[in-house]
Amino acid sequence: MPATARDRLVAAAFELFEGKGYDATTVDEIAARAGTGRSTFFRHFRGKEDVVLPDHEALLGRVGGRLATASPAGREVALREAAGIVLAHYLAEGPTARARYRLASTVPAIRDREIASVQRYVRLFAQHVHGWLDAEPDGPLRAELVASAVVIGHNHVLRQWLRGEVDDAATAEALVDRALGHALALLRGPAATASAPTIVITGGEQDVEQVVRQVREALGGPHGKNGDAADLGSS
């Protein structure tokens, strides 16, 4: 049995919710199953919704603390590690996190609270990324996009794990890392994107017009992008 009264209350609540249903379960029943009293329940939680949800206050504090320590050269690492803090928490919860996900799909009050919590993470990430980017070209816009994309990328993979489509923690972590690779492209800015050369591989039997058409398509349109040049390699 979980060691602390809070942990026992959480475990008891999920057992009862799974067995009796959320609406049919009372606070008194949760407290009795956990071996505590009603007053102990309300020292830890304001109501049944709170006993279901993760400790977002503690998680937000840890995420904010990691982002606050980011150096200019380490911002991408900080964002990855901050998202990893949240993922690790859910993975450590295991069956409890998956039970919560099932409840959220059927109990509107829980679903609404979880949706609201997502926006808290977006605002926290945005607060820090704005501080990094606002003085750069399109910085405020990029900050909003980066913050939203980090949370969306993380949650896309988390939902796969919660549904059982991804079974093991290592795979979930790798998928989140890959998703964040897409999300963080805007953190590097347009200059980093523009400096990368475009390489087109052509077949040996293609004529010049075919090669030129491939180059134009690779550069983003019939006239290319900003006059960029491309390296051509024949195979």
PDB file of C-alpha atoms in Angstrom:
ATOM      1  CA  MET A   1       0.000   0.000   0.000  1.00  0.00           C
ATOM      2  CA  PRO A   2       1.290   3.554  -0.708  1.00  0.00           C
ATOM      3  CA  ALA A   3       3.183   5.036   2.234  1.00  0.00           C
ATOM      4  CA  THR A   4       1.691   8.535   2.596  1.00  0.00           C
ATOM      5  CA  ALA A   5      -1.920   9.451   3.318  1.00  0.00           C
ATOM      6  CA  ARG A   6      -2.075  11.425   0.071  1.00  0.00           C
ATOM      7  CA  ASP A   7      -0.867   8.465  -1.973  1.00  0.00           C
ATOM      8  CA  ARG A   8      -3.324   6.158  -0.235  1.00  0.00           C
ATOM      9  CA  LEU A   9      -6.176   8.533  -0.998  1.00  0.00           C
ATOM     10  CA  VAL A  10      -5.216   8.682  -4.677  1.00  0.00           C
ATOM     11  CA  ALA A  11      -4.971   4.903  -4.923  1.00  0.00           C
ATOM     12  CA  ALA A  12      -8.294   4.429  -3.125  1.00  0.00           C
ATOM     13  CA  ALA A  13     -10.029   6.990  -5.336  1.00  0.00           C
ATOM     14  CA  PHE A  14      -8.949   5.323  -8.556  1.00  0.00           C
ATOM     15  CA  GLU A  15      -9.942   1.887  -7.280  1.00  0.00           C
ATOM     16  CA  LEU A  16     -13.418   3.158  -6.442  1.00  0.00           C
ATOM     17  CA  PHE A  17     -13.794   5.188  -9.634  1.00  0.00           C
ATOM     18  CA  GLU A  18     -12.884   2.155 -11.707  1.00  0.00           C
ATOM     19  CA  GLY A  19     -15.193  -0.124  -9.742  1.00  0.00           C
ATOM     20  CA  LYS A  20     -18.223   2.063  -8.938  1.00  0.00           C
ATOM     21  CA  GLY A  21     -17.858   4.955 -11.332  1.00  0.00           C
ATOM     22  CA  TYR A  22     -16.816   8.539 -10.648  1.00  0.00           C
ATOM     23  CA  ASP A  23     -20.242   9.991  -9.907  1.00  0.00           C
ATOM     24  CA  ALA A  24     -21.282   7.139  -7.597  1.00  0.00           C
ATOM     25  CA  THR A  25     -18.162   7.428  -5.417  1.00  0.00           C
ATOM     26  CA  THR A  26     -18.223   9.718  -2.385  1.00  0.00           C
ATOM     27  CA  VAL A  27     -15.400  11.449  -0.522  1.00  0.00           C
ATOM     28  CA  ASP A  28     -16.287   9.459   2.607  1.00  0.00           C
ATOM     29  CA  GLU A  29     -15.859   6.195   0.688  1.00  0.00           C
ATOM     30  CA  ILE A  30     -12.468   7.291  -0.623  1.00  0.00           C
ATOM     31  CA  ALA A  31     -11.298   8.249   2.859  1.00  0.00           C
ATOM     32  CA  ALA A  32     -12.546   4.969   4.356  1.00  0.00           C
ATOM     33  CA  ARG A  33     -10.855   2.890   1.648  1.00  0.00           C
ATOM     34  CA  ALA A  34      -7.593   4.777   2.288  1.00  0.00           C
ATOM     35  CA  GLY A  35      -7.831   4.234   6.052  1.00  0.00           C
ATOM     36  CA  THR A  36      -8.143   7.960   6.811  1.00  0.00           C
ATOM     37  CA  GLY A  37     -10.896  10.361   7.769  1.00  0.00           C
ATOM     38  CA  ARG A  38     -12.828  12.983   5.832  1.00  0.00           C
ATOM     39  CA  SER A  39     -10.781  15.788   7.385  1.00  0.00           C
ATOM     40  CA  THR A  40      -7.557  14.158   6.146  1.00  0.00           C
ATOM     41  CA  PHE A  41      -8.971  14.015   2.631  1.00  0.00           C
ATOM     42  CA  PHE A  42      -9.734  17.740   2.647  1.00  0.00           C
ATOM     43  CA  ARG A  43      -6.299  18.599   4.015  1.00  0.00           C
ATOM     44  CA  HIS A  44      -4.881  17.255   0.757  1.00  0.00           C
ATOM     45  CA  PHE A  45      -7.636  17.862  -1.807  1.00  0.00           C
ATOM     46  CA  ARG A  46     -10.473  20.281  -2.385  1.00  0.00           C
ATOM     47  CA  GLY A  47     -12.698  17.609  -3.918  1.00  0.00           C
ATOM     48  CA  LYS A  48     -12.933  14.482  -6.040  1.00  0.00           C
ATOM     49  CA  GLU A  49     -11.568  16.225  -9.150  1.00  0.00           C
ATOM     50  CA  ASP A  50      -8.349  17.173  -7.368  1.00  0.00           C
ATOM     51  CA  VAL A  51      -7.654  13.637  -6.169  1.00  0.00           C
ATOM     52  CA  VAL A  52      -7.721  12.481  -9.816  1.00  0.00           C
ATOM     53  CA  LEU A  53      -5.449  15.112 -11.326  1.00  0.00           C
ATOM     54  CA  PRO A  54      -1.636  15.142 -11.186  1.00  0.00           C
ATOM     55  CA  ASP A  55       0.111  17.606  -8.887  1.00  0.00           C
ATOM     56  CA  HIS A  56       0.416  20.222 -11.622  1.00  0.00           C
ATOM     57  CA  GLU A  57       1.636  22.888  -9.209  1.00  0.00           C
ATOM     58  CA  ALA A  58       4.725  20.846  -8.374  1.00  0.00           C
ATOM     59  CA  LEU A  59       5.281  19.914 -12.016  1.00  0.00           C
ATOM     60  CA  LEU A  60       4.958  23.501 -13.216  1.00  0.00           C
ATOM     61  CA  GLY A  61       7.452  24.566 -10.561  1.00  0.00           C
ATOM     62  CA  ARG A  62       9.999  22.007 -11.736  1.00  0.00           C
ATOM     63  CA  VAL A  63       9.481  22.884 -15.406  1.00  0.00           C
ATOM     64  CA  GLY A  64       9.829  26.599 -14.705  1.00  0.00           C
ATOM     65  CA  GLY A  65      12.943  25.988 -12.637  1.00  0.00           C
ATOM     66  CA  ARG A  66      14.615  24.118 -15.506  1.00  0.00           C
ATOM     67  CA  LEU A  67      13.715  26.766 -18.069  1.00  0.00           C
ATOM     68  CA  ALA A  68      14.993  29.515 -15.785  1.00  0.00           C
ATOM     69  CA  THR A  69      18.496  27.978 -15.784  1.00  0.00           C
ATOM     70  CA  ALA A  70      18.816  27.876 -19.588  1.00  0.00           C
ATOM     71  CA  SER A  71      21.882  29.567 -21.049  1.00  0.00           C
ATOM     72  CA  PRO A  72      21.651  31.159 -24.518  1.00  0.00           C
ATOM     73  CA  ALA A  73      23.460  28.146 -25.979  1.00  0.00           C
ATOM     74  CA  GLY A  74      21.397  25.649 -24.006  1.00  0.00           C
ATOM     75  CA  ARG A  75      17.838  26.775 -24.670  1.00  0.00           C
ATOM     76  CA  GLU A  76      16.917  23.841 -26.888  1.00  0.00           C
ATOM     77  CA  VAL A  77      18.277  21.379 -24.338  1.00  0.00           C
ATOM     78  CA  ALA A  78      16.339  23.164 -21.591  1.00  0.00           C
ATOM     79  CA  LEU A  79      13.081  22.897 -23.534  1.00  0.00           C
ATOM     80  CA  ARG A  80      13.645  19.202 -24.190  1.00  0.00           C
ATOM     81  CA  GLU A  81      14.481  18.511 -20.557  1.00  0.00           C
ATOM     82  CA  ALA A  82      11.541  20.585 -19.298  1.00  0.00           C
ATOM     83  CA  ALA A  83       9.139  18.580 -21.460  1.00  0.00           C
ATOM     84  CA  GLY A  84      10.899  15.433 -20.275  1.00  0.00           C
ATOM     85  CA  ILE A  85      10.080  16.293 -16.651  1.00  0.00           C
ATOM     86  CA  VAL A  86       6.366  16.135 -17.431  1.00  0.00           C
ATOM     87  CA  LEU A  87       6.659  12.957 -19.498  1.00  0.00           C
ATOM     88  CA  ALA A  88       8.681  11.225 -16.763  1.00  0.00           C
ATOM     89  CA  HIS A  89       6.016  12.061 -14.197  1.00  0.00           C
ATOM     90  CA  TYR A  90       3.246  10.450 -16.241  1.00  0.00           C
ATOM     91  CA  LEU A  91       5.373   7.422 -17.086  1.00  0.00           C
ATOM     92  CA  ALA A  92       6.154   6.939 -13.396  1.00  0.00           C
ATOM     93  CA  GLU A  93       2.445   7.013 -12.570  1.00  0.00           C
ATOM     94  CA  GLY A  94       1.897   4.124 -14.972  1.00  0.00           C
ATOM     95  CA  PRO A  95      -1.599   2.607 -14.575  1.00  0.00           C
ATOM     96  CA  THR A  96      -2.796   5.620 -12.574  1.00  0.00           C
ATOM     97  CA  ALA A  97      -2.108   7.955 -15.499  1.00  0.00           C
ATOM     98  CA  ARG A  98      -3.922   5.643 -17.885  1.00  0.00           C
ATOM     99  CA  ALA A  99      -6.886   5.331 -15.521  1.00  0.00           C
ATOM    100  CA  ARG A 100      -7.047   9.138 -15.351  1.00  0.00           C
ATOM    101  CA  TYR A 101      -7.074   9.301 -19.139  1.00  0.00           C
ATOM    102  CA  ARG A 102     -10.018   6.898 -19.255  1.00  0.00           C
ATOM    103  CA  LEU A 103     -11.881   8.968 -16.671  1.00  0.00           C
ATOM    104  CA  ALA A 104     -11.223  12.194 -18.567  1.00  0.00           C
ATOM    105  CA  SER A 105     -12.876  10.695 -21.639  1.00  0.00           C
ATOM    106  CA  THR A 106     -16.134  10.159 -19.729  1.00  0.00           C
ATOM    107  CA  VAL A 107     -16.213  12.797 -16.963  1.00  0.00           C
ATOM    108  CA  PRO A 108     -16.542  16.354 -18.354  1.00  0.00           C
ATOM    109  CA  ALA A 109     -15.316  18.021 -15.147  1.00  0.00           C
ATOM    110  CA  ILE A 110     -12.021  16.114 -15.268  1.00  0.00           C
ATOM    111  CA  ARG A 111     -11.620  16.641 -19.000  1.00  0.00           C
ATOM    112  CA  ASP A 112     -12.147  20.402 -18.598  1.00  0.00           C
ATOM    113  CA  ARG A 113      -9.585  20.605 -15.808  1.00  0.00           C
ATOM    114  CA  GLU A 114      -7.019  18.704 -17.864  1.00  0.00           C
ATOM    115  CA  ILE A 115      -7.604  20.986 -20.867  1.00  0.00           C
ATOM    116  CA  ALA A 116      -7.132  24.024 -18.626  1.00  0.00           C
ATOM    117  CA  SER A 117      -3.895  22.566 -17.255  1.00  0.00           C
ATOM    118  CA  VAL A 118      -2.496  22.248 -20.796  1.00  0.00           C
ATOM    119  CA  GLN A 119      -2.862  25.998 -21.235  1.00  0.00           C
ATOM    120  CA  ARG A 120      -0.908  26.591 -18.029  1.00  0.00           C
ATOM    121  CA  TYR A 121       2.050  24.703 -19.502  1.00  0.00           C
ATOM    122  CA  VAL A 122       1.783  26.633 -22.775  1.00  0.00           C
ATOM    123  CA  ARG A 123       1.824  29.940 -20.860  1.00  0.00           C
ATOM    124  CA  LEU A 124       4.809  28.851 -18.767  1.00  0.00           C
ATOM    125  CA  PHE A 125       6.859  27.813 -21.804  1.00  0.00           C
ATOM    126  CA  ALA A 126       5.807  30.987 -23.637  1.00  0.00           C
ATOM    127  CA  GLN A 127       6.885  33.185 -20.729  1.00  0.00           C
ATOM    128  CA  HIS A 128      10.447  31.902 -20.922  1.00  0.00           C
ATOM    129  CA  VAL A 129      10.712  31.699 -24.711  1.00  0.00           C
ATOM    130  CA  HIS A 130       9.441  35.279 -25.042  1.00  0.00           C
ATOM    131  CA  GLY A 131      12.313  36.352 -22.817  1.00  0.00           C
ATOM    132  CA  TRP A 132      14.729  34.628 -25.193  1.00  0.00           C
ATOM    133  CA  LEU A 133      13.289  35.692 -28.557  1.00  0.00           C
ATOM    134  CA  ASP A 134      11.300  38.914 -28.263  1.00  0.00           C
ATOM    135  CA  ALA A 135      14.208  41.100 -29.427  1.00  0.00           C
ATOM    136  CA  GLU A 136      14.753  38.994 -32.574  1.00  0.00           C
ATOM    137  CA  PRO A 137      12.929  39.274 -35.924  1.00  0.00           C
ATOM    138  CA  ASP A 138       9.400  37.866 -35.510  1.00  0.00           C
ATOM    139  CA  GLY A 139      10.471  36.934 -31.986  1.00  0.00           C
ATOM    140  CA  PRO A 140       7.100  37.312 -30.218  1.00  0.00           C
ATOM    141  CA  LEU A 141       5.345  35.233 -32.884  1.00  0.00           C
ATOM    142  CA  ARG A 142       8.055  32.576 -32.863  1.00  0.00           C
ATOM    143  CA  ALA A 143       7.897  32.407 -29.064  1.00  0.00           C
ATOM    144  CA  GLU A 144       4.171  31.664 -29.131  1.00  0.00           C
ATOM    145  CA  LEU A 145       4.637  29.073 -31.870  1.00  0.00           C
ATOM    146  CA  VAL A 146       7.534  27.357 -30.094  1.00  0.00           C
ATOM    147  CA  ALA A 147       5.689  27.181 -26.759  1.00  0.00           C
ATOM    148  CA  SER A 148       2.541  25.767 -28.331  1.00  0.00           C
ATOM    149  CA  ALA A 149       4.468  23.319 -30.514  1.00  0.00           C
ATOM    150  CA  VAL A 150       6.495  21.944 -27.597  1.00  0.00           C
ATOM    151  CA  VAL A 151       3.343  21.202 -25.599  1.00  0.00           C
ATOM    152  CA  ILE A 152       1.476  19.821 -28.617  1.00  0.00           C
ATOM    153  CA  GLY A 153       4.398  17.576 -29.583  1.00  0.00           C
ATOM    154  CA  HIS A 154       4.755  16.257 -26.032  1.00  0.00           C
ATOM    155  CA  ASN A 155       1.022  15.643 -25.620  1.00  0.00           C
ATOM    156  CA  HIS A 156       0.715  13.932 -29.006  1.00  0.00           C
ATOM    157  CA  VAL A 157       3.126  11.226 -27.863  1.00  0.00           C
ATOM    158  CA  LEU A 158       1.792  11.148 -24.293  1.00  0.00           C
ATOM    159  CA  ARG A 159      -1.706  10.349 -25.564  1.00  0.00           C
ATOM    160  CA  GLN A 160      -0.278   7.472 -27.606  1.00  0.00           C
ATOM    161  CA  TRP A 161       1.265   6.062 -24.434  1.00  0.00           C
ATOM    162  CA  LEU A 162      -1.901   6.656 -22.390  1.00  0.00           C
ATOM    163  CA  ARG A 163      -3.954   4.746 -24.969  1.00  0.00           C
ATOM    164  CA  GLY A 164      -1.475   1.861 -24.903  1.00  0.00           C
ATOM    165  CA  GLU A 165      -0.349   2.412 -28.492  1.00  0.00           C
ATOM    166  CA  VAL A 166       3.188   2.911 -27.139  1.00  0.00           C
ATOM    167  CA  ASP A 167       4.032   0.399 -24.424  1.00  0.00           C
ATOM    168  CA  ASP A 168       7.470   1.179 -23.053  1.00  0.00           C
ATOM    169  CA  ALA A 169       9.028   4.305 -21.593  1.00  0.00           C
ATOM    170  CA  ALA A 170      12.102   4.257 -23.844  1.00  0.00           C
ATOM    171  CA  THR A 171       9.970   4.362 -26.987  1.00  0.00           C
ATOM    172  CA  ALA A 172       7.821   7.172 -25.597  1.00  0.00           C
ATOM    173  CA  GLU A 173      10.916   9.192 -24.708  1.00  0.00           C
ATOM    174  CA  ALA A 174      12.388   8.687 -28.186  1.00  0.00           C
ATOM    175  CA  LEU A 175       9.126   9.724 -29.850  1.00  0.00           C
ATOM    176  CA  VAL A 176       8.884  12.863 -27.724  1.00  0.00           C
ATOM    177  CA  ASP A 177      12.466  13.746 -28.599  1.00  0.00           C
ATOM    178  CA  ARG A 178      11.625  13.359 -32.279  1.00  0.00           C
ATOM    179  CA  ALA A 179       8.444  15.432 -31.933  1.00  0.00           C
ATOM    180  CA  LEU A 180      10.357  18.203 -30.183  1.00  0.00           C
ATOM    181  CA  GLY A 181      12.855  18.244 -33.043  1.00  0.00           C
ATOM    182  CA  HIS A 182      10.026  19.485 -35.258  1.00  0.00           C
ATOM    183  CA  ALA A 183       8.690  21.850 -32.597  1.00  0.00           C
ATOM    184  CA  LEU A 184      12.031  23.544 -31.938  1.00  0.00           C
ATOM    185  CA  ALA A 185      12.886  24.435 -35.530  1.00  0.00           C
ATOM    186  CA  LEU A 186      11.495  27.942 -35.027  1.00  0.00           C
ATOM    187  CA  LEU A 187      13.684  28.469 -31.963  1.00  0.00           C
ATOM    188  CA  ARG A 188      16.729  28.536 -34.240  1.00  0.00           C
ATOM    189  CA  GLY A 189      15.271  31.288 -36.399  1.00  0.00           C
ATOM    190  CA  PRO A 190      15.060  31.903 -40.142  1.00  0.00           C
ATOM    191  CA  ALA A 191      18.802  32.493 -40.536  1.00  0.00           C
ATOM    192  CA  ALA A 192      19.625  28.944 -39.437  1.00  0.00           C
ATOM    193  CA  THR A 193      17.075  27.513 -41.846  1.00  0.00           C
ATOM    194  CA  ALA A 194      18.236  29.671 -44.759  1.00  0.00           C
ATOM    195  CA  SER A 195      21.903  28.749 -44.322  1.00  0.00           C
ATOM    196  CA  ALA A 196      21.364  25.052 -44.950  1.00  0.00           C
ATOM    197  CA  PRO A 197      22.076  24.042 -48.567  1.00  0.00           C
ATOM    198  CA  THR A 198      19.561  22.119 -50.615  1.00  0.00           C
ATOM    199  CA  ILE A 199      20.954  18.988 -52.242  1.00  0.00           C
ATOM    200  CA  VAL A 200      19.205  17.347 -55.172  1.00  0.00           C
ATOM    201  CA  ILE A 201      20.159  13.818 -56.248  1.00  0.00           C
ATOM    202  CA  THR A 202      19.470  13.162 -59.934  1.00  0.00           C
ATOM    203  CA  GLY A 203      19.476  10.085 -62.083  1.00  0.00           C
ATOM    204  CA  GLY A 204      22.139   9.699 -64.736  1.00  0.00           C
ATOM    205  CA  GLU A 205      19.618   9.514 -67.606  1.00  0.00           C
ATOM    206  CA  GLN A 206      17.766  12.756 -66.777  1.00  0.00           C
ATOM    207  CA  ASP A 207      18.132  15.699 -69.143  1.00  0.00           C
ATOM    208  CA  VAL A 208      18.938  19.278 -68.112  1.00  0.00           C
ATOM    209  CA  GLU A 209      15.301  20.427 -68.043  1.00  0.00           C
ATOM    210  CA  GLN A 210      14.354  17.631 -65.659  1.00  0.00           C
ATOM    211  CA  VAL A 211      17.236  18.517 -63.354  1.00  0.00           C
ATOM    212  CA  VAL A 212      16.318  22.225 -63.373  1.00  0.00           C
ATOM    213  CA  ARG A 213      12.698  21.360 -62.570  1.00  0.00           C
ATOM    214  CA  GLN A 214      13.822  19.218 -59.607  1.00  0.00           C
ATOM    215  CA  VAL A 215      16.001  22.028 -58.290  1.00  0.00           C
ATOM    216  CA  ARG A 216      13.138  24.536 -58.535  1.00  0.00           C
ATOM    217  CA  GLU A 217      10.765  22.180 -56.720  1.00  0.00           C
ATOM    218  CA  ALA A 218      13.331  21.565 -53.981  1.00  0.00           C
ATOM    219  CA  LEU A 219      13.745  25.306 -53.500  1.00  0.00           C
ATOM    220  CA  GLY A 220      10.042  25.803 -52.996  1.00  0.00           C
ATOM    221  CA  GLY A 221       8.485  26.818 -56.284  1.00  0.00           C
ATOM    222  CA  PRO A 222       8.996  27.617 -59.956  1.00  0.00           C
ATOM    223  CA  HIS A 223      11.476  30.379 -59.130  1.00  0.00           C
ATOM    224  CA  GLY A 224      13.094  28.936 -56.007  1.00  0.00           C
ATOM    225  CA  LYS A 225      13.418  30.794 -52.691  1.00  0.00           C
ATOM    226  CA  ASN A 226      15.360  34.020 -52.355  1.00  0.00           C
ATOM    227  CA  GLY A 227      17.788  33.047 -55.105  1.00  0.00           C
ATOM    228  CA  ASP A 228      19.268  30.187 -53.022  1.00  0.00           C
ATOM    229  CA  ALA A 229      21.727  27.913 -54.787  1.00  0.00           C
ATOM    230  CA  ALA A 230      21.642  24.127 -54.656  1.00  0.00           C
ATOM    231  CA  ASP A 231      24.367  21.520 -54.800  1.00  0.00           C
ATOM    232  CA  LEU A 232      23.741  18.885 -57.458  1.00  0.00           C
ATOM    233  CA  GLY A 233      24.971  15.329 -57.181  1.00  0.00           C
ATOM    234  CA  SER A 234      24.636  12.727 -59.875  1.00  0.00           C
ATOM    235  CA  SER A 235      24.098   9.074 -59.097  1.00  0.00           C
TER     236      SER A 235
END
